[in-house]
PDB file of C-alpha atoms in Angstrom:
ATOM      1  CA  MET Y   1    -172.803-115.942  78.829  1.00 56.00           C
ATOM      2  CA  SER Y   2    -170.494-114.879  82.386  1.00 64.00           C
ATOM      3  CA  ALA Y   3    -172.572-114.994  85.608  1.00 61.00           C
ATOM      4  CA  HIS Y   4    -171.675-110.914  85.562  1.00 77.00           C
ATOM      5  CA  SER Y   5    -173.069-110.507  82.025  1.00 86.00           C
ATOM      6  CA  HIS Y   6    -175.958-112.592  83.015  1.00 88.00           C
ATOM      7  CA  GLU Y   7    -176.385-110.472  86.415  1.00 90.00           C
ATOM      8  CA  ILE Y   8    -175.604-107.345  84.035  1.00 93.00           C
ATOM      9  CA  GLU Y   9    -178.555-108.484  81.125  1.00 94.00           C
ATOM     10  CA  GLU Y  10    -180.912-109.831  83.210  1.00 94.00           C
ATOM     11  CA  GLY Y  11    -180.911-109.415  87.166  1.00 94.00           C
ATOM     12  CA  LEU Y  12    -182.270-106.122  88.352  1.00 93.00           C
ATOM     13  CA  ALA Y  13    -179.480-104.511  90.124  1.00 94.00           C
ATOM     14  CA  PHE Y  14    -178.654-101.789  88.432  1.00 96.00           C
ATOM     15  CA  LEU Y  15    -175.395-101.456  87.278  1.00 95.00           C
ATOM     16  CA  PRO Y  16    -174.779 -98.548  84.698  1.00 97.00           C
ATOM     17  CA  LYS Y  17    -171.416 -98.782  82.464  1.00 97.00           C
ATOM     18  CA  PHE Y  18    -170.024 -95.860  82.356  1.00 98.00           C
ATOM     19  CA  ASP Y  19    -167.275 -95.192  79.894  1.00 98.00           C
ATOM     20  CA  ALA Y  20    -163.662 -94.128  80.506  1.00 98.00           C
ATOM     21  CA  SER Y  21    -164.284 -90.924  80.962  1.00 97.00           C
ATOM     22  CA  GLY Y  22    -166.868 -91.579  83.457  1.00 98.00           C
ATOM     23  CA  LEU Y  23    -170.111 -91.013  81.157  1.00 98.00           C
ATOM     24  CA  VAL Y  24    -173.437 -92.910  80.124  1.00 98.00           C
ATOM     25  CA  THR Y  25    -174.995 -91.662  76.970  1.00 98.00           C
ATOM     26  CA  CYS Y  26    -178.532 -90.779  77.818  1.00 98.00           C
ATOM     27  CA  VAL Y  27    -181.396 -90.189  75.156  1.00 98.00           C
ATOM     28  CA  ALA Y  28    -184.579 -88.114  75.888  1.00 98.00           C
ATOM     29  CA  THR Y  29    -187.873 -88.956  74.770  1.00 98.00           C
ATOM     30  CA  ASP Y  30    -191.126 -87.033  75.276  1.00 98.00           C
ATOM     31  CA  VAL Y  31    -193.388 -88.832  76.636  1.00 98.00           C
ATOM     32  CA  ALA Y  32    -196.368 -87.736  75.215  1.00 97.00           C
ATOM     33  CA  THR Y  33    -195.346 -88.138  72.281  1.00 97.00           C
ATOM     34  CA  GLY Y  34    -192.491 -90.424  71.489  1.00 97.00           C
ATOM     35  CA  ASP Y  35    -190.127 -87.381  69.687  1.00 97.00           C
ATOM     36  CA  VAL Y  36    -186.688 -88.186  71.025  1.00 98.00           C
ATOM     37  CA  LEU Y  37    -185.454 -84.849  71.844  1.00 98.00           C
ATOM     38  CA  MET Y  38    -181.891 -84.957  72.943  1.00 98.00           C
ATOM     39  CA  VAL Y  39    -179.565 -87.321  73.141  1.00 98.00           C
ATOM     40  CA  ALA Y  40    -177.045 -86.114  75.910  1.00 98.00           C
ATOM     41  CA  HIS Y  41    -174.764 -87.626  79.042  1.00 98.00           C
ATOM     42  CA  MET Y  42    -174.627 -88.205  82.896  1.00 98.00           C
ATOM     43  CA  ASN Y  43    -171.724 -89.052  84.875  1.00 98.00           C
ATOM     44  CA  GLU Y  44    -172.354 -90.660  88.279  1.00 98.00           C
ATOM     45  CA  GLU Y  45    -173.924 -87.323  90.009  1.00 98.00           C
ATOM     46  CA  ALA Y  46    -176.182 -86.074  87.568  1.00 98.00           C
ATOM     47  CA  LEU Y  47    -177.595 -90.206  87.071  1.00 98.00           C
ATOM     48  CA  ARG Y  48    -178.034 -89.899  91.033  1.00 98.00           C
ATOM     49  CA  LYS Y  49    -179.366 -86.157  91.032  1.00 98.00           C
ATOM     50  CA  THR Y  50    -182.215 -86.991  88.141  1.00 98.00           C
ATOM     51  CA  ILE Y  51    -182.825 -90.714  89.968  1.00 98.00           C
ATOM     52  CA  ALA Y  52    -183.158 -88.779  93.410  1.00 98.00           C
ATOM     53  CA  THR Y  53    -184.958 -85.668  92.135  1.00 98.00           C
ATOM     54  CA  GLY Y  54    -187.132 -87.046  89.043  1.00 98.00           C
ATOM     55  CA  GLU Y  55    -185.710 -83.470  87.218  1.00 98.00           C
ATOM     56  CA  ALA Y  56    -183.068 -84.586  84.340  1.00 98.00           C
ATOM     57  CA  TRP Y  57    -179.794 -83.710  85.015  1.00 98.00           C
ATOM     58  CA  TYR Y  58    -176.701 -84.332  82.492  1.00 98.00           C
ATOM     59  CA  PHE Y  59    -173.018 -84.042  82.055  1.00 98.00           C
ATOM     60  CA  SER Y  60    -171.695 -80.842  79.970  1.00 96.00           C
ATOM     61  CA  ARG Y  61    -168.600 -82.473  78.205  1.00 95.00           C
ATOM     62  CA  SER Y  62    -167.603 -78.927  76.341  1.00 94.00           C
ATOM     63  CA  ARG Y  63    -168.061 -77.313  79.951  1.00 94.00           C
ATOM     64  CA  ASN Y  64    -166.908 -80.158  81.876  1.00 96.00           C
ATOM     65  CA  ALA Y  65    -169.740 -79.654  84.426  1.00 97.00           C
ATOM     66  CA  LEU Y  66    -173.135 -81.095  85.529  1.00 98.00           C
ATOM     67  CA  TRP Y  67    -176.099 -79.165  84.712  1.00 96.00           C
ATOM     68  CA  ARG Y  68    -180.019 -79.508  85.839  1.00 98.00           C
ATOM     69  CA  LYS Y  69    -182.174 -79.274  82.464  1.00 97.00           C
ATOM     70  CA  GLY Y  70    -183.779 -76.078  82.175  1.00 95.00           C
ATOM     71  CA  GLU Y  71    -181.691 -74.157  85.223  1.00 93.00           C
ATOM     72  CA  THR Y  72    -180.840 -71.467  82.892  1.00 91.00           C
ATOM     73  CA  SER Y  73    -183.428 -71.335  79.713  1.00 93.00           C
ATOM     74  CA  GLY Y  74    -186.124 -72.380  82.138  1.00 94.00           C
ATOM     75  CA  GLN Y  75    -187.044 -75.231  79.648  1.00 96.00           C
ATOM     76  CA  THR Y  76    -187.187 -78.346  81.890  1.00 97.00           C
ATOM     77  CA  GLN Y  77    -187.803 -82.149  82.051  1.00 98.00           C
ATOM     78  CA  ARG Y  78    -189.395 -84.172  84.425  1.00 98.00           C
ATOM     79  CA  VAL Y  79    -188.819 -87.499  84.513  1.00 98.00           C
ATOM     80  CA  VAL Y  80    -191.579 -90.110  84.139  1.00 98.00           C
ATOM     81  CA  GLU Y  81    -189.646 -93.288  83.499  1.00 98.00           C
ATOM     82  CA  MET Y  82    -185.776 -93.882  83.442  1.00 98.00           C
ATOM     83  CA  ARG Y  83    -184.982 -97.329  81.430  1.00 98.00           C
ATOM     84  CA  THR Y  84    -181.527 -98.896  80.960  1.00 98.00           C
ATOM     85  CA  ASP Y  85    -180.472-101.120  77.941  1.00 98.00           C
ATOM     86  CA  CYS Y  86    -179.366-105.103  77.650  1.00 97.00           C
ATOM     87  CA  ASP Y  87    -175.698-103.795  78.819  1.00 96.00           C
ATOM     88  CA  GLN Y  88    -176.324-101.280  80.796  1.00 97.00           C
ATOM     89  CA  ASP Y  89    -174.352 -98.860  79.146  1.00 97.00           C
ATOM     90  CA  ALA Y  90    -176.826 -95.896  77.622  1.00 98.00           C
ATOM     91  CA  ILE Y  91    -179.868 -94.789  79.415  1.00 98.00           C
ATOM     92  CA  TRP Y  92    -183.444 -94.174  78.152  1.00 98.00           C
ATOM     93  CA  ILE Y  93    -185.763 -91.223  79.571  1.00 98.00           C
ATOM     94  CA  ARG Y  94    -188.669 -90.456  79.181  1.00 98.00           C
ATOM     95  CA  VAL Y  95    -189.773 -86.930  80.193  1.00 98.00           C
ATOM     96  CA  GLU Y  96    -192.153 -83.937  80.448  1.00 98.00           C
ATOM     97  CA  GLN Y  97    -190.732 -81.841  78.528  1.00 98.00           C
ATOM     98  CA  ILE Y  98    -191.312 -77.665  79.351  1.00 96.00           C
ATOM     99  CA  GLY Y  99    -190.537 -75.704  76.813  1.00 95.00           C
ATOM    100  CA  ALA Y 100    -188.326 -76.423  74.082  1.00 97.00           C
ATOM    101  CA  ALA Y 101    -185.467 -79.360  74.732  1.00 97.00           C
ATOM    102  CA  CYS Y 102    -182.391 -77.822  72.489  1.00 97.00           C
ATOM    103  CA  HIS Y 103    -180.129 -75.108  73.786  1.00 95.00           C
ATOM    104  CA  THR Y 104    -181.090 -73.371  70.054  1.00 96.00           C
ATOM    105  CA  GLY Y 105    -185.025 -72.921  70.862  1.00 96.00           C
ATOM    106  CA  ARG Y 106    -186.183 -75.588  69.364  1.00 97.00           C
ATOM    107  CA  ARG Y 107    -188.745 -78.417  71.023  1.00 97.00           C
ATOM    108  CA  SER Y 108    -185.858 -80.975  69.429  1.00 98.00           C
ATOM    109  CA  CYS Y 109    -182.629 -81.107  69.231  1.00 97.00           C
ATOM    110  CA  PHE Y 110    -183.322 -83.565  66.079  1.00 97.00           C
ATOM    111  CA  TYR Y 111    -184.727 -80.099  63.761  1.00 97.00           C
ATOM    112  CA  ARG Y 112    -182.677 -81.530  60.611  1.00 97.00           C
ATOM    113  CA  LYS Y 113    -182.989 -84.588  58.149  1.00 97.00           C
ATOM    114  CA  VAL Y 114    -180.147 -86.153  55.926  1.00 97.00           C
ATOM    115  CA  GLU Y 115    -181.189 -86.546  52.746  1.00 97.00           C
ATOM    116  CA  GLY Y 116    -179.865 -88.289  50.045  1.00 95.00           C
ATOM    117  CA  GLU Y 117    -178.149 -86.278  47.219  1.00 88.00           C
ATOM    118  CA  GLY Y 118    -176.214 -88.256  44.664  1.00 89.00           C
ATOM    119  CA  THR Y 119    -173.922 -89.521  46.040  1.00 91.00           C
ATOM    120  CA  GLY Y 120    -173.654 -87.458  49.351  1.00 94.00           C
ATOM    121  CA  ALA Y 121    -176.454 -85.517  51.600  1.00 97.00           C
ATOM    122  CA  LYS Y 122    -177.714 -82.685  52.615  1.00 96.00           C
ATOM    123  CA  LEU Y 123    -179.310 -80.929  55.884  1.00 96.00           C
ATOM    124  CA  VAL Y 124    -183.440 -79.873  55.707  1.00 97.00           C
ATOM    125  CA  PHE Y 125    -185.070 -78.258  58.511  1.00 97.00           C
ATOM    126  CA  ALA Y 126    -188.184 -80.430  59.343  1.00 96.00           C
ATOM    127  CA  ASP Y 127    -190.011 -79.652  62.670  1.00 93.00           C
ATOM    128  CA  ALA Y 128    -187.603 -76.302  63.072  1.00 97.00           C
ATOM    129  CA  GLU Y 129    -189.743 -73.321  64.677  1.00 97.00           C
ATOM    130  CA  ARG Y 130    -188.305 -72.021  67.486  1.00 97.00           C
ATOM    131  CA  LEU Y 131    -190.194 -71.444  70.898  1.00 95.00           C
ATOM    132  CA  PHE Y 132    -187.959 -69.127  72.498  1.00 95.00           C
ATOM    133  CA  ASP Y 133    -185.260 -66.836  71.203  1.00 95.00           C
ATOM    134  CA  PRO Y 134    -181.778 -68.602  72.378  1.00 94.00           C
ATOM    135  CA  ASP Y 135    -180.024 -65.494  72.245  1.00 94.00           C
ATOM    136  CA  ALA Y 136    -181.847 -63.622  75.119  1.00 93.00           C
ATOM    137  CA  VAL Y 137    -182.568 -66.279  77.438  1.00 92.00           C
ATOM    138  CA  TYR Y 138    -178.431 -67.046  77.466  1.00 92.00           C
ATOM    139  CA  LYS Y 139    -177.358 -63.974  76.316  1.00 83.00           C
ATOM    140  CA  LYS Y 140    -174.197 -64.552  75.401  1.00 62.00           C
TER     141      LYS Y 140
END
């Protein structure tokens, strides 16, 4: 183990490792239930704003834009704890989720199970109740 990797893996300096696009993967879980709510990306600014404000900020790859969770929908995430993995290339935030985490109006973005079907797979809805109507909230 090099001195640098030792510092990354065992040291106390927060040195997030962003990918070639300047992003780090972030997993958000519900602090009360442990449920995985969503997986998103943060750039350096989103990570800085999340730490500074205690609210989840992300970077949208599809819109190429910074966004605060809930700025449009009102479905916010208050960060209770933030952790990084061993090589600091992923972030885990435990949040108090207000309303739904998913833009589809569901509590979690993980509302479909993958089930084996012969040699393939199919999706089955699980915990898929909508908490809000996305068409009404986002006025697409």
